[in-house]
Amino acid sequence: MKKIEFFKHNIDEDDIARASNVLRSIFLTTGEETDGFEREFAAYTGRAHTVGVTSCTAALHLSLLALGIKPGDEVITTPMSFCATSNAILHTGARPVFVDVEPDTGNLDASLVELAVSERTRAILPVHLYGQMCDMKALRSIADRHGLFLIEDAAHAIEASRDGIRPGELSDAVCYSFYATKNITSGEGGAVCTDNTELAERLRILRLHGIDRSAADRYQKRFMHWDMHELGWKYNMDSMQAALLRGQLRRIDGLWEERNRLWGRYENSLTGLRNLRLLKTLQHVKHARHLFTALVPADKRDIIVEGMQARGVGVAVNYRPIHLLSYYKKTLGYNINDYPITEAMGAATVSLPLYPKLTDEEQDYVVSSLKETVETI
Ligand SMILES: *Cc1c(COP(=O)(O)O)cnc(C)c1O
């Protein structure tokens, strides 16, 4: 039987050599290699500063903390995401307030956001779902009208733009993930980018306990006492992670081209089928092409997932709605019918393999397997 992985990474021999060099050196944690990655990632994303951290969850948590989000505050976000997004809000003691999504894109519906603003609201945290950016201009003007911070979850959207605007361009901070299945990866890893120099400095202090000197400073420079001014976390990106990412970052546009080509092939072969709906890529959008999802009849979705797996095709569900996860229902009192568009999407969605190493032949097999399973239901 064929076996088609849901995901394959793009770490190559040069990346491994670079990481090996780090391992052969004396200094393994945050240092020159991390500095190099941060400079290069800032250049790629077009932001003034990059702060490398251990995950996107950490990036979101630190951004919220650095902007002063605290217990009693509310942060508006989407229930159609990985739970890391709203967990980061909970970690600060604030409350995530969900707003439903657009049926055509799955992105936070900017036209509903203002209705959710209360006197406790401090920030909006949109997620650029599957790689297509939310309407940042609309969200920026809502944030301005109500004096709110804007923090982007761009875990899917490193390469994205919309109306010429990149992630981070209209917000206070933008957070990225280099988790094992993301477009570029170091297994675990993340980054915050911002144009705000003061915020970047605060993020650097908060990612390392709240102390005022980095490990590299302490190790490599003349001895100086350090001090701790506030309680921080332990979220600094190490040199091996940075080394693995630098080469992938140089190849990132070519990797995107290949996913974009595969995306087009999926759209050509899956458009207009009975029992299958695809999301839209809007005009003037560069979609980062992170996850390709198909929407199937909700009552048959799990059977279709099983059918794909039985044919050796790796698939995933991105995502079941966050507000219906047991913890969220139990602690925040959310329930079924609270966010109907998200719920309909979450019950219908199936993600298909999409990565540069996927061959056309393998993709054709994914398509025929999906057609078969959808037709036999
Ligand atoms: C993967 C992901 C995260 C979490 O990233 P980590 O680096 O694993 O913490 C957050 N948000 C979204 C939308 C994701 O897909």
Tab-separated table of C-alpha atoms and ligand atoms in Angstrom:
chain	number	residue	atom	x	y	z
A	1	MET	CA	0.000	0.000	0.000
A	2	LYS	CA	1.111	3.555	-0.682
A	3	LYS	CA	2.092	5.691	2.285
A	4	ILE	CA	1.833	9.441	1.847
A	5	GLU	CA	3.033	11.429	4.824
A	6	PHE	CA	0.959	14.368	5.967
A	7	PHE	CA	4.125	16.453	6.259
A	8	LYS	CA	7.835	16.325	5.411
A	9	HIS	CA	10.281	19.025	6.490
A	10	ASN	CA	12.906	20.654	4.259
A	11	ILE	CA	16.023	20.493	6.418
A	12	ASP	CA	18.901	19.676	4.058
A	13	GLU	CA	22.556	18.640	4.414
A	14	ASP	CA	23.741	22.262	4.592
A	15	ASP	CA	21.373	22.953	7.492
A	16	ILE	CA	22.597	19.828	9.264
A	17	ALA	CA	26.221	20.913	8.681
A	18	ARG	CA	25.490	24.327	10.159
A	19	ALA	CA	23.821	22.789	13.206
A	20	SER	CA	26.748	20.330	13.529
A	21	ASN	CA	29.180	23.244	13.588
A	22	VAL	CA	27.269	24.691	16.492
A	23	LEU	CA	27.471	21.339	18.292
A	24	ARG	CA	31.259	21.260	17.716
A	25	SER	CA	31.628	24.749	19.148
A	26	ILE	CA	31.737	25.627	22.825
A	27	PHE	CA	28.651	27.797	23.043
A	28	LEU	CA	25.309	26.085	22.485
A	29	THR	CA	22.672	28.529	23.643
A	30	THR	CA	21.550	32.021	22.601
A	31	GLY	CA	24.540	33.731	20.979
A	32	GLU	CA	25.997	34.730	17.608
A	33	GLU	CA	24.023	32.139	15.648
A	34	THR	CA	20.771	33.410	17.188
A	35	ASP	CA	21.803	37.019	16.505
A	36	GLY	CA	22.443	36.067	12.888
A	37	PHE	CA	19.059	34.412	12.535
A	38	GLU	CA	17.308	37.362	14.177
A	39	ARG	CA	18.942	39.839	11.750
A	40	GLU	CA	18.069	37.700	8.724
A	41	PHE	CA	14.500	37.020	9.842
A	42	ALA	CA	13.908	40.730	10.504
A	43	ALA	CA	15.184	41.460	6.990
A	44	TYR	CA	12.858	38.825	5.482
A	45	THR	CA	9.757	39.924	7.374
A	46	GLY	CA	10.552	43.615	6.911
A	47	ARG	CA	10.367	44.390	10.623
A	48	ALA	CA	12.956	46.338	12.620
A	49	HIS	CA	13.456	43.674	15.310
A	50	THR	CA	13.221	39.909	15.735
A	51	VAL	CA	13.403	38.252	19.151
A	52	GLY	CA	13.992	34.482	18.885
A	53	VAL	CA	12.130	32.331	21.397
A	54	THR	CA	11.350	28.660	22.011
A	55	SER	CA	7.879	28.568	20.430
A	56	CYS	CA	5.059	30.658	19.011
A	57	THR	CA	3.166	30.009	22.241
A	58	ALA	CA	6.058	31.666	24.113
A	59	ALA	CA	6.133	34.476	21.525
A	60	LEU	CA	2.424	35.189	22.052
A	61	HIS	CA	2.669	34.914	25.836
A	62	LEU	CA	5.666	37.280	26.041
A	63	SER	CA	4.126	39.792	23.629
A	64	LEU	CA	0.964	39.968	25.712
A	65	LEU	CA	2.974	40.310	28.944
A	66	ALA	CA	5.303	42.924	27.482
A	67	LEU	CA	2.281	44.981	26.426
A	68	GLY	CA	0.936	44.788	29.976
A	69	ILE	CA	-1.969	42.349	29.497
A	70	LYS	CA	-2.920	41.065	32.958
A	71	PRO	CA	-5.623	39.246	34.948
A	72	GLY	CA	-9.025	40.857	34.470
A	73	ASP	CA	-8.238	42.003	30.914
A	74	GLU	CA	-9.967	40.656	27.816
A	75	VAL	CA	-8.312	39.810	24.509
A	76	ILE	CA	-10.403	39.272	21.379
A	77	THR	CA	-9.361	36.313	19.234
A	78	THR	CA	-10.637	33.533	16.981
A	79	PRO	CA	-11.979	30.128	18.024
A	80	MET	CA	-10.795	28.695	14.655
A	81	SER	CA	-7.130	28.142	15.519
A	82	PHE	CA	-4.808	25.867	17.413
A	83	CYS	CA	-5.461	26.192	21.144
A	84	ALA	CA	-1.967	27.702	21.638
A	85	THR	CA	-3.379	31.053	20.498
A	86	SER	CA	-5.941	31.421	23.265
A	87	ASN	CA	-3.857	29.444	25.797
A	88	ALA	CA	-1.258	32.223	25.577
A	89	ILE	CA	-3.980	34.691	26.611
A	90	LEU	CA	-4.980	32.442	29.535
A	91	HIS	CA	-1.312	32.220	30.643
A	92	THR	CA	-1.364	35.984	31.337
A	93	GLY	CA	-4.509	35.619	33.454
A	94	ALA	CA	-6.580	37.505	30.871
A	95	ARG	CA	-9.742	36.116	29.282
A	96	PRO	CA	-9.946	35.175	25.614
A	97	VAL	CA	-13.143	36.537	24.050
A	98	PHE	CA	-13.895	34.713	20.824
A	99	VAL	CA	-15.405	36.236	17.706
A	100	ASP	CA	-16.728	34.094	14.834
A	101	VAL	CA	-14.966	33.732	11.482
A	102	GLU	CA	-15.689	34.448	7.799
A	103	PRO	CA	-17.209	31.428	6.014
A	104	ASP	CA	-15.062	31.874	2.882
A	105	THR	CA	-11.664	32.148	4.574
A	106	GLY	CA	-11.998	30.949	8.160
A	107	ASN	CA	-10.351	34.176	9.306
A	108	LEU	CA	-11.561	36.340	12.196
A	109	ASP	CA	-14.550	38.336	10.911
A	110	ALA	CA	-13.471	41.961	11.369
A	111	SER	CA	-17.067	43.154	10.973
A	112	LEU	CA	-18.023	41.310	14.211
A	113	VAL	CA	-15.039	42.378	16.294
A	114	GLU	CA	-16.362	45.738	17.440
A	115	LEU	CA	-19.473	44.085	18.953
A	116	ALA	CA	-17.183	42.112	21.263
A	117	VAL	CA	-15.248	45.127	22.580
A	118	SER	CA	-15.988	45.831	26.264
A	119	GLU	CA	-14.416	48.185	28.765
A	120	ARG	CA	-12.051	45.351	29.773
A	121	THR	CA	-10.802	44.713	26.236
A	122	ARG	CA	-7.098	45.471	25.889
A	123	ALA	CA	-6.019	43.753	22.677
A	124	ILE	CA	-7.040	41.944	19.491
A	125	LEU	CA	-5.159	38.769	18.533
A	126	PRO	CA	-5.987	37.673	14.963
A	127	VAL	CA	-4.643	34.449	13.394
A	128	HIS	CA	-3.765	34.390	9.683
A	129	LEU	CA	-5.466	31.057	9.147
A	130	TYR	CA	-3.779	28.509	6.843
A	131	GLY	CA	-1.539	31.312	5.487
A	132	GLN	CA	-4.049	33.927	4.333
A	133	MET	CA	-3.933	37.224	6.212
A	134	CYS	CA	-6.897	38.678	8.071
A	135	ASP	CA	-8.159	42.153	7.175
A	136	MET	CA	-5.460	44.001	9.112
A	137	LYS	CA	-6.545	47.455	7.911
A	138	ALA	CA	-10.024	46.948	9.385
A	139	LEU	CA	-8.603	45.503	12.600
A	140	ARG	CA	-6.119	48.383	12.873
A	141	SER	CA	-8.880	50.970	12.674
A	142	ILE	CA	-10.982	49.154	15.305
A	143	ALA	CA	-7.899	48.963	17.554
A	144	ASP	CA	-7.290	52.688	17.039
A	145	ARG	CA	-10.919	53.611	17.793
A	146	HIS	CA	-10.836	51.725	21.106
A	147	GLY	CA	-7.179	52.142	22.115
A	148	LEU	CA	-6.367	48.418	21.832
A	149	PHE	CA	-3.109	46.596	21.152
A	150	LEU	CA	-2.916	44.419	18.075
A	151	ILE	CA	-0.845	41.192	18.180
A	152	GLU	CA	-0.750	38.824	15.209
A	153	ASP	CA	-0.448	35.038	15.273
A	154	ALA	CA	1.428	34.453	12.008
A	155	ALA	CA	2.353	30.828	12.737
A	156	HIS	CA	0.987	29.955	9.255
A	157	ALA	CA	1.913	33.125	7.461
A	158	ILE	CA	5.653	33.899	7.280
A	159	GLU	CA	5.511	34.552	3.522
A	160	ALA	CA	2.112	36.271	3.449
A	161	SER	CA	0.923	39.727	2.449
A	162	ARG	CA	-2.470	41.347	1.791
A	163	ASP	CA	-3.009	44.617	-0.100
A	164	GLY	CA	0.768	45.071	0.050
A	165	ILE	CA	0.788	44.776	3.856
A	166	ARG	CA	2.942	42.194	5.610
A	167	PRO	CA	2.310	40.626	9.035
A	168	GLY	CA	3.573	42.997	11.730
A	169	GLU	CA	3.274	46.078	9.582
A	170	LEU	CA	0.067	47.387	11.210
A	171	SER	CA	0.362	45.707	14.617
A	172	ASP	CA	2.358	46.053	17.813
A	173	ALA	CA	3.908	42.609	17.493
A	174	VAL	CA	3.705	39.537	15.255
A	175	CYS	CA	4.434	35.984	16.409
A	176	TYR	CA	5.853	33.110	14.332
A	177	SER	CA	6.236	29.373	14.880
A	178	PHE	CA	9.051	27.061	13.763
A	179	TYR	CA	7.320	23.979	15.164
A	180	ALA	CA	7.954	20.621	13.452
A	181	THR	CA	5.204	20.970	10.806
A	182	LYS	CA	5.519	24.662	9.949
A	183	ASN	CA	6.832	26.144	6.672
A	184	ILE	CA	10.341	26.451	8.120
A	185	THR	CA	11.202	24.493	11.248
A	186	SER	CA	13.708	23.786	13.978
A	187	GLY	CA	11.509	21.156	15.652
A	188	GLU	CA	10.499	23.696	18.264
A	189	GLY	CA	11.058	27.434	17.978
A	190	GLY	CA	9.381	30.784	17.539
A	191	ALA	CA	9.940	34.502	17.134
A	192	VAL	CA	8.353	37.863	17.830
A	193	CYS	CA	8.895	40.645	15.295
A	194	THR	CA	8.151	44.292	15.962
A	195	ASP	CA	9.053	47.771	14.759
A	196	ASN	CA	8.902	49.038	18.356
A	197	THR	CA	12.458	49.216	19.750
A	198	GLU	CA	11.375	49.610	23.361
A	199	LEU	CA	9.071	46.592	23.088
A	200	ALA	CA	11.848	44.494	21.516
A	201	GLU	CA	14.194	45.342	24.398
A	202	ARG	CA	11.565	44.379	26.928
A	203	LEU	CA	10.914	41.092	25.101
A	204	ARG	CA	14.661	40.294	25.235
A	205	ILE	CA	14.690	40.801	28.991
A	206	LEU	CA	11.442	38.892	29.548
A	207	ARG	CA	12.589	35.882	27.475
A	208	LEU	CA	15.467	35.312	29.929
A	209	HIS	CA	14.137	35.507	33.492
A	210	GLY	CA	13.912	39.302	33.486
A	211	ILE	CA	17.679	39.687	33.889
A	212	ASP	CA	19.588	42.475	32.223
A	213	ARG	CA	22.419	40.500	30.577
A	214	SER	CA	22.213	37.674	28.039
A	215	ALA	CA	23.974	34.341	28.548
A	216	ALA	CA	26.422	35.228	25.753
A	217	ASP	CA	27.242	38.525	27.466
A	218	ARG	CA	27.840	36.761	30.752
A	219	TYR	CA	29.943	34.031	29.205
A	220	GLN	CA	31.930	35.799	26.548
A	221	LYS	CA	32.523	39.282	27.892
A	222	ARG	CA	34.423	40.626	30.895
A	223	PHE	CA	32.733	39.534	34.117
A	224	MET	CA	30.014	41.891	35.252
A	225	HIS	CA	27.313	41.350	37.813
A	226	TRP	CA	23.814	41.113	36.426
A	227	ASP	CA	20.573	42.116	38.036
A	228	MET	CA	16.937	41.036	37.741
A	229	HIS	CA	14.377	43.816	37.629
A	230	GLU	CA	11.188	41.902	36.973
A	231	LEU	CA	9.968	38.316	36.803
A	232	GLY	CA	10.544	36.932	33.318
A	233	TRP	CA	10.388	33.509	31.694
A	234	LYS	CA	12.856	31.052	30.121
A	235	TYR	CA	11.978	31.322	26.466
A	236	ASN	CA	15.272	32.125	24.645
A	237	MET	CA	16.018	30.494	21.277
A	238	ASP	CA	19.251	28.462	21.281
A	239	SER	CA	22.002	28.275	18.637
A	240	MET	CA	21.044	24.876	17.214
A	241	GLN	CA	17.508	26.094	16.510
A	242	ALA	CA	18.882	29.255	14.888
A	243	ALA	CA	21.398	27.277	12.813
A	244	LEU	CA	18.674	24.987	11.431
A	245	LEU	CA	16.509	27.957	10.456
A	246	ARG	CA	19.053	30.191	8.677
A	247	GLY	CA	19.453	28.046	5.563
A	248	GLN	CA	15.723	27.328	5.304
A	249	LEU	CA	15.105	31.062	5.457
A	250	ARG	CA	17.393	31.541	2.443
A	251	ARG	CA	15.366	28.948	0.505
A	252	ILE	CA	11.965	30.082	1.783
A	253	ASP	CA	10.716	31.667	-1.458
A	254	GLY	CA	11.549	28.602	-3.539
A	255	LEU	CA	9.802	26.371	-1.014
A	256	TRP	CA	6.747	28.642	-1.181
A	257	GLU	CA	6.765	28.500	-5.034
A	258	GLU	CA	6.590	24.732	-4.891
A	259	ARG	CA	3.729	24.682	-2.363
A	260	ASN	CA	1.943	27.328	-4.416
A	261	ARG	CA	2.220	25.119	-7.508
A	262	LEU	CA	0.859	22.113	-5.614
A	263	TRP	CA	-1.964	24.290	-4.265
A	264	GLY	CA	-2.951	25.182	-7.829
A	265	ARG	CA	-3.001	21.502	-8.771
A	266	TYR	CA	-5.282	20.734	-5.801
A	267	GLU	CA	-7.627	23.571	-6.752
A	268	ASN	CA	-7.783	22.442	-10.380
A	269	SER	CA	-8.667	18.887	-9.496
A	270	LEU	CA	-10.987	19.517	-6.531
A	271	THR	CA	-13.040	22.537	-7.617
A	272	GLY	CA	-16.731	21.963	-8.322
A	273	LEU	CA	-17.007	18.455	-6.901
A	274	ARG	CA	-20.197	17.347	-5.205
A	275	ASN	CA	-19.837	17.166	-1.389
A	276	LEU	CA	-16.642	19.231	-1.410
A	277	ARG	CA	-16.068	22.934	-0.824
A	278	LEU	CA	-12.771	24.844	-0.909
A	279	LEU	CA	-11.917	28.077	0.870
A	280	LYS	CA	-11.207	31.217	-1.138
A	281	THR	CA	-7.945	33.003	-1.726
A	282	LEU	CA	-8.931	36.680	-1.857
A	283	GLN	CA	-7.756	39.267	-4.401
A	284	HIS	CA	-4.466	41.081	-3.705
A	285	VAL	CA	-3.385	38.389	-1.265
A	286	LYS	CA	-0.135	36.478	-1.189
A	287	HIS	CA	-1.281	33.320	0.589
A	288	ALA	CA	1.529	31.593	2.500
A	289	ARG	CA	0.076	28.226	1.383
A	290	HIS	CA	0.606	26.566	4.756
A	291	LEU	CA	-2.395	24.245	5.056
A	292	PHE	CA	-4.672	23.098	2.236
A	293	THR	CA	-8.088	22.261	3.640
A	294	ALA	CA	-11.195	20.841	2.011
A	295	LEU	CA	-14.656	21.096	3.549
A	296	VAL	CA	-16.746	17.917	3.343
A	297	PRO	CA	-20.202	17.092	4.761
A	298	ALA	CA	-19.857	17.493	8.526
A	299	ASP	CA	-21.639	14.257	9.409
A	300	LYS	CA	-19.264	12.285	7.138
A	301	ARG	CA	-15.989	14.040	7.932
A	302	ASP	CA	-14.633	11.480	10.372
A	303	ILE	CA	-15.496	8.626	7.989
A	304	ILE	CA	-13.646	10.449	5.221
A	305	VAL	CA	-10.610	10.960	7.471
A	306	GLU	CA	-10.614	7.225	8.241
A	307	GLY	CA	-11.041	6.393	4.554
A	308	MET	CA	-8.021	8.524	3.645
A	309	GLN	CA	-5.938	6.904	6.337
A	310	ALA	CA	-7.023	3.453	5.186
A	311	ARG	CA	-5.665	4.397	1.744
A	312	GLY	CA	-2.322	5.367	3.322
A	313	VAL	CA	-2.824	9.130	3.048
A	314	GLY	CA	-1.884	11.263	6.050
A	315	VAL	CA	-4.544	13.893	6.788
A	316	ALA	CA	-5.274	16.208	9.719
A	317	VAL	CA	-8.101	18.263	11.183
A	318	ASN	CA	-7.250	21.970	11.559
A	319	TYR	CA	-9.132	22.699	13.713
A	320	ARG	CA	-11.930	21.615	15.978
A	321	PRO	CA	-13.180	24.870	17.564
A	322	ILE	CA	-11.234	25.977	20.619
A	323	HIS	CA	-14.334	27.043	22.544
A	324	LEU	CA	-15.659	23.467	22.423
A	325	LEU	CA	-12.534	21.884	23.945
A	326	SER	CA	-13.430	20.484	27.380
A	327	TYR	CA	-11.215	22.887	29.330
A	328	TYR	CA	-12.712	25.934	27.619
A	329	LYS	CA	-16.272	24.746	28.091
A	330	LYS	CA	-15.619	23.927	31.735
A	331	THR	CA	-13.685	27.038	32.778
A	332	LEU	CA	-15.104	29.733	30.490
A	333	GLY	CA	-18.625	28.405	30.068
A	334	TYR	CA	-18.613	28.250	26.278
A	335	ASN	CA	-21.089	26.001	24.550
A	336	ILE	CA	-22.324	24.634	21.244
A	337	ASN	CA	-23.955	27.265	18.946
A	338	ASP	CA	-21.833	30.087	20.409
A	339	TYR	CA	-19.849	30.454	17.143
A	340	PRO	CA	-21.863	28.719	14.392
A	341	ILE	CA	-19.570	29.476	11.413
A	342	THR	CA	-16.522	28.185	13.270
A	343	GLU	CA	-18.447	25.121	14.405
A	344	ALA	CA	-19.631	24.314	10.880
A	345	MET	CA	-16.078	24.669	9.567
A	346	GLY	CA	-14.512	22.728	12.414
A	347	ALA	CA	-16.878	19.817	11.777
A	348	ALA	CA	-16.275	19.769	8.003
A	349	THR	CA	-12.581	20.455	7.538
A	350	VAL	CA	-9.898	18.000	6.359
A	351	SER	CA	-6.287	19.071	5.714
A	352	LEU	CA	-4.430	17.384	2.862
A	353	PRO	CA	-0.656	16.841	2.471
A	354	LEU	CA	1.067	20.019	1.189
A	355	TYR	CA	4.868	20.279	1.204
A	356	PRO	CA	7.610	20.722	-1.417
A	357	LYS	CA	8.703	17.063	-1.259
A	358	LEU	CA	5.192	15.879	-2.202
A	359	THR	CA	5.497	14.567	-5.773
A	360	ASP	CA	2.846	15.168	-8.441
A	361	GLU	CA	2.213	11.434	-8.521
A	362	GLU	CA	1.670	11.333	-4.773
A	363	GLN	CA	-0.611	14.344	-4.980
A	364	ASP	CA	-2.640	12.675	-7.753
A	365	TYR	CA	-3.060	9.702	-5.450
A	366	VAL	CA	-4.255	12.001	-2.623
A	367	VAL	CA	-6.792	13.546	-5.006
A	368	SER	CA	-8.112	10.227	-6.294
A	369	SER	CA	-8.307	8.877	-2.740
A	370	LEU	CA	-10.305	11.907	-1.634
A	371	LYS	CA	-12.662	11.664	-4.616
A	372	GLU	CA	-13.217	7.977	-3.903
A	373	THR	CA	-13.919	8.457	-0.197
A	374	VAL	CA	-16.179	11.439	-0.804
A	375	GLU	CA	-18.115	9.648	-3.542
A	376	THR	CA	-18.690	6.487	-1.528
A	377	ILE	CA	-20.275	8.244	1.447
B	1	LIG	C1	1.512	25.892	15.544
B	1	LIG	C2	0.661	27.016	15.960
B	1	LIG	C3	0.867	27.724	17.148
B	1	LIG	C4	1.822	27.257	18.200
B	1	LIG	O1	3.122	27.233	17.781
B	1	LIG	P1	4.233	26.607	18.738
B	1	LIG	O2	5.511	27.083	18.117
B	1	LIG	O3	4.076	25.117	18.680
B	1	LIG	O4	4.011	27.149	20.092
B	1	LIG	C5	0.117	28.846	17.408
B	1	LIG	N1	-0.833	29.255	16.555
B	1	LIG	C6	-1.091	28.591	15.419
B	1	LIG	C7	-2.149	29.121	14.499
B	1	LIG	C8	-0.371	27.438	15.093
B	1	LIG	O5	-0.657	26.746	13.982
